[in-house]
Coordinates of C-alpha atoms in Angstrom, one line a residue:
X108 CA 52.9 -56.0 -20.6
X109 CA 51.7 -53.0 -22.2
X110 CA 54.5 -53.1 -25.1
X111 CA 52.3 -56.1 -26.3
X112 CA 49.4 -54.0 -27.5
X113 CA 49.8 -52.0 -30.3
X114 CA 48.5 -48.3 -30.8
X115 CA 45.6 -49.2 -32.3
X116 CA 44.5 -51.7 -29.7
X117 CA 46.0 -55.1 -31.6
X118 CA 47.5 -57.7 -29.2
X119 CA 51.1 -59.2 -30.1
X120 CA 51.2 -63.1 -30.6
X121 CA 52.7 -63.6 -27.4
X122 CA 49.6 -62.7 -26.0
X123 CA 47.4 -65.3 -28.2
X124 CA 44.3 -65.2 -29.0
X125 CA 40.9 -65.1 -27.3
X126 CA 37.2 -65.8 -28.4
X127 CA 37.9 -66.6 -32.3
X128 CA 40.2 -65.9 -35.1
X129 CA 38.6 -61.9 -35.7
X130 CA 38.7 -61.2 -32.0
X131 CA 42.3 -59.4 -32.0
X132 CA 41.6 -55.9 -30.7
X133 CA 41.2 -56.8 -26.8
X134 CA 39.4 -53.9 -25.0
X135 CA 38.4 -52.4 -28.4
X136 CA 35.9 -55.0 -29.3
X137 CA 32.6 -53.9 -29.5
X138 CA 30.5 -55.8 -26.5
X139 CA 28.3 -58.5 -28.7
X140 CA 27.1 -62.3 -28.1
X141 CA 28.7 -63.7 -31.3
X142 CA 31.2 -62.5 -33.6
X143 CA 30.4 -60.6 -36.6
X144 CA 32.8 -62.5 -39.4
X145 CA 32.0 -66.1 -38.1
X146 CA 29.4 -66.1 -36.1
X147 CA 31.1 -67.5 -32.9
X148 CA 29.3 -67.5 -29.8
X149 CA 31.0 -65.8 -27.2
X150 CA 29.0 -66.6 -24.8
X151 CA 25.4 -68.2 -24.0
X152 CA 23.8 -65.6 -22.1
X153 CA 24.8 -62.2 -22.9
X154 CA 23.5 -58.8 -21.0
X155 CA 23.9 -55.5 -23.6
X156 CA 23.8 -53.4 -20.6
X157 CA 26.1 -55.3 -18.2
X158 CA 27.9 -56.5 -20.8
X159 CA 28.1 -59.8 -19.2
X160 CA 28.6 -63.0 -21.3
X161 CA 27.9 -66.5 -19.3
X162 CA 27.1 -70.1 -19.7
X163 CA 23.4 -70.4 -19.9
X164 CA 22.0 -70.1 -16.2
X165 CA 18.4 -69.1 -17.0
X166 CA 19.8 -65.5 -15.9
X167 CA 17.7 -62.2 -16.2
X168 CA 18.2 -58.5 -16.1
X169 CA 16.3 -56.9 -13.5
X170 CA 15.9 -53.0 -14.4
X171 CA 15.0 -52.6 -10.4
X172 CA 18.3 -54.3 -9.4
X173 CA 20.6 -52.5 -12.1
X174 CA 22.0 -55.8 -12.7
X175 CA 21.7 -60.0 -14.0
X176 CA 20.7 -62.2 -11.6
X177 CA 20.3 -66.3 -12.0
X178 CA 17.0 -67.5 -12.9
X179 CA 14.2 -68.1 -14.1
X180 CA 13.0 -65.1 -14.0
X181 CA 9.3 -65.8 -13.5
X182 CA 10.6 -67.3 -10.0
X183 CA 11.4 -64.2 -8.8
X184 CA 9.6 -60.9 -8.3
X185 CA 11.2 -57.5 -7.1
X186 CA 10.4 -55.6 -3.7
X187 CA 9.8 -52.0 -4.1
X188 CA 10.5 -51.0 -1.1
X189 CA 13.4 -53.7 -0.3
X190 CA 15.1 -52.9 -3.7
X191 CA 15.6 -56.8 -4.3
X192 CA 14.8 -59.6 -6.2
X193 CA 12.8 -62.1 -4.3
X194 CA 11.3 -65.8 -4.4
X195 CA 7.7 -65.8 -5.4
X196 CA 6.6 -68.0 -2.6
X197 CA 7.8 -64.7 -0.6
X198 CA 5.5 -61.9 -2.4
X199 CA 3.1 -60.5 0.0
X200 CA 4.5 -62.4 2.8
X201 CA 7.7 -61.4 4.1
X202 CA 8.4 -58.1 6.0
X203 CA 9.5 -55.6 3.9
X204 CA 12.5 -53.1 5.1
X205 CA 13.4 -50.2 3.0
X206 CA 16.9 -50.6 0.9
X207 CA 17.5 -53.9 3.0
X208 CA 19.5 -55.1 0.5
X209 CA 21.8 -52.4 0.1
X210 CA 23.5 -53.2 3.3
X211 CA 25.7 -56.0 4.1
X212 CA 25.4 -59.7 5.4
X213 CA 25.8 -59.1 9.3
X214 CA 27.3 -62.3 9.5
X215 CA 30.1 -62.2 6.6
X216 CA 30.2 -58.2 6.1
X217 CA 30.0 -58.8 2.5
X218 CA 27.5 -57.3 -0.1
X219 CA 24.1 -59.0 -0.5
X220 CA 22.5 -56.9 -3.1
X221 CA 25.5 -57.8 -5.7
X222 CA 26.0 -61.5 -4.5
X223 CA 25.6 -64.4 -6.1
X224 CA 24.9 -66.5 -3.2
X225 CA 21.1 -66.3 -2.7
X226 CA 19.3 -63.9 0.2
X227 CA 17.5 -65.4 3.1
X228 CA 14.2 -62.9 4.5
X229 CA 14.7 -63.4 8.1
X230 CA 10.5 -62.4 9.6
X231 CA 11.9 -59.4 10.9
X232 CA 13.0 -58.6 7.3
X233 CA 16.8 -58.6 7.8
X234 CA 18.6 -60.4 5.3
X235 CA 21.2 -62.6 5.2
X236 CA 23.4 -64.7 2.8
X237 CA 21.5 -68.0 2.4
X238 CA 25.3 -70.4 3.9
X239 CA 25.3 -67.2 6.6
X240 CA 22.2 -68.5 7.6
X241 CA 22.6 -72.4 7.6
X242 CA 25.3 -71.7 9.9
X243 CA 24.0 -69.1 11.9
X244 CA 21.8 -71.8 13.1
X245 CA 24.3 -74.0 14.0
X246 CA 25.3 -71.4 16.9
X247 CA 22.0 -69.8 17.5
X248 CA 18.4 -68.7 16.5
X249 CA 18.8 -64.6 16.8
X250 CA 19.0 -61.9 14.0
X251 CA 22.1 -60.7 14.6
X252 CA 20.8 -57.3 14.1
X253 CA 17.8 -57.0 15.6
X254 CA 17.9 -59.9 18.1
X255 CA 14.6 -61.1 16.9
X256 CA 13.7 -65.3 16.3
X257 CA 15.4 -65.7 12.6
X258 CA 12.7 -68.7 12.8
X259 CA 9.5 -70.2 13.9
X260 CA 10.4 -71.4 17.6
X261 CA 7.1 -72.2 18.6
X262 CA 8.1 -76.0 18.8
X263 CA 11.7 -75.6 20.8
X264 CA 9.3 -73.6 23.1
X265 CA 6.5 -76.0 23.4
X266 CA 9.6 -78.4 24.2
X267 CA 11.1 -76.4 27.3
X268 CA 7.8 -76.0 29.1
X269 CA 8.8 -80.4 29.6
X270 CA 7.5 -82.5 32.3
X271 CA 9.7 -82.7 34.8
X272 CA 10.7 -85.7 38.0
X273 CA 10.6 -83.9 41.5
X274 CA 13.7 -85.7 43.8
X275 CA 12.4 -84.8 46.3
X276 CA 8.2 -86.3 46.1
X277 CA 9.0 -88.8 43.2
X278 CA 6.2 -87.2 41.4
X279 CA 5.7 -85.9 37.8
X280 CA 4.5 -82.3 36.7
X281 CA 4.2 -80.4 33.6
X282 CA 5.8 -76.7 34.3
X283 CA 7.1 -74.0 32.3
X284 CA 10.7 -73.8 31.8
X285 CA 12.9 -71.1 33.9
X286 CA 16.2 -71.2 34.2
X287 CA 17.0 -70.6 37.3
X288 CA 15.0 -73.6 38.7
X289 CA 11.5 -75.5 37.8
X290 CA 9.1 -75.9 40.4
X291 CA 7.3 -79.4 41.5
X292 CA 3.5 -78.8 41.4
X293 CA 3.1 -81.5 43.6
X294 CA 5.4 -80.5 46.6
X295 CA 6.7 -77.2 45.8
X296 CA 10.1 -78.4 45.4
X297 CA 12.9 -76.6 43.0
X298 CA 14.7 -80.0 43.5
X299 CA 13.5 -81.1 40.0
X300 CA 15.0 -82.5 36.8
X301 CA 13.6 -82.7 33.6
X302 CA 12.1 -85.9 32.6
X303 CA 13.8 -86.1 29.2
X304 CA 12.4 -86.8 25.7
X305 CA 12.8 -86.4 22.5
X306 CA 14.5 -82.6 21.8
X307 CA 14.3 -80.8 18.8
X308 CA 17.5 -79.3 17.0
X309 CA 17.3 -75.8 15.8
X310 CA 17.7 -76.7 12.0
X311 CA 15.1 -79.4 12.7
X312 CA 12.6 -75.9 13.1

């Protein structure tokens, strides 16, 4: 492969050619949105300190970040103290951890701060890939880190403290869930069911 490229960086024709008729030094091509002969746009976004060319996907450069990320960029603000880019609707309301995004997804063990697959601010202020997440709650409702509630349970609590049918009195009693046994407040009995009802999914939170 290398005997296609020429001393002074020119690729052979068995190569052919990339971007427009002028672009034929490869690697020695200075880093610009259009060429300089025709004009040719090489790409619709272009970063001059990544170097990154794109199709048009409102992206930014965030000086904080070191890097692009996907837009727009006034719906995003960056955290200090979390050294990440972040959805407005999250500024002054999410708890902040310092350098959280330099550490991985606990979930996939791959990079959040570099990924192009959108952070989700657990309230303990872990973060996890957005699809980690989604399915996440499929299986449970922990941070995986910290073991706190990734969401707002209060409802799937409200729903285990149920009213329940005593076997053994026939009567009905609101009681708070435990799970070893709920006790009738009628007759004292642990020989209790719960009375059914609507229940809520986790990713109906």
């Amino acid at each position: 492969m290398a005997a296609l490229v020429g001393e002074d960086g020119a690729r052979g024709p068995e190569q052919g050619r990339r971007g427009c008729e002028h672009y034929d030094r490869g690697c020695l091509l200075k880093a610009q949105q259009t060429c300089e002969e025709c004009s040719t746009l090489f790409g619709e976004y272009y970063c001059s300190i990544c170097h990154l060319f794109d199709k048009d996907k409102k992206q930014y450069h965030c000086e904080n970040c070191g890097i692009c990320r996907i837009g727009p960029k006034e719906d995003f603000f960056h955290c200090l103290k979390c050294n990440l880019c972040l959805a407005m609707n999250l500024q002054g309301k999410h708890k902040c951890i310092e350098n959280v995004s330099r550490q991985n997804c606990p979930i996939c063990l791959e990079d959040i701060h570099t990924s192009r697959v959108v952070a989700h601010v657990l309230p303990c202020g872990h973060l996890l890939h957005r699809t980690c997440y989604e399915e996440m709650l499929k299986e449970g409702y922990r941070c995986p880190l910290c073991m706190h509630s990734a969401l707002d349970m209060t409802r799937y609590w409200r729903q285990l403290d149920d009213e329940i049918l005593c076997n053994d009195c026939n009567g009905r009693s609101t009681v708070q869930f435990h799970i070893l046994g709920m006790k009738c407040n009628i007759c004292e009995s642990y020989n209790t069911a719960q009375a059914g009802g609507c229940r809520i999914s986790l990713d109906q939170q």
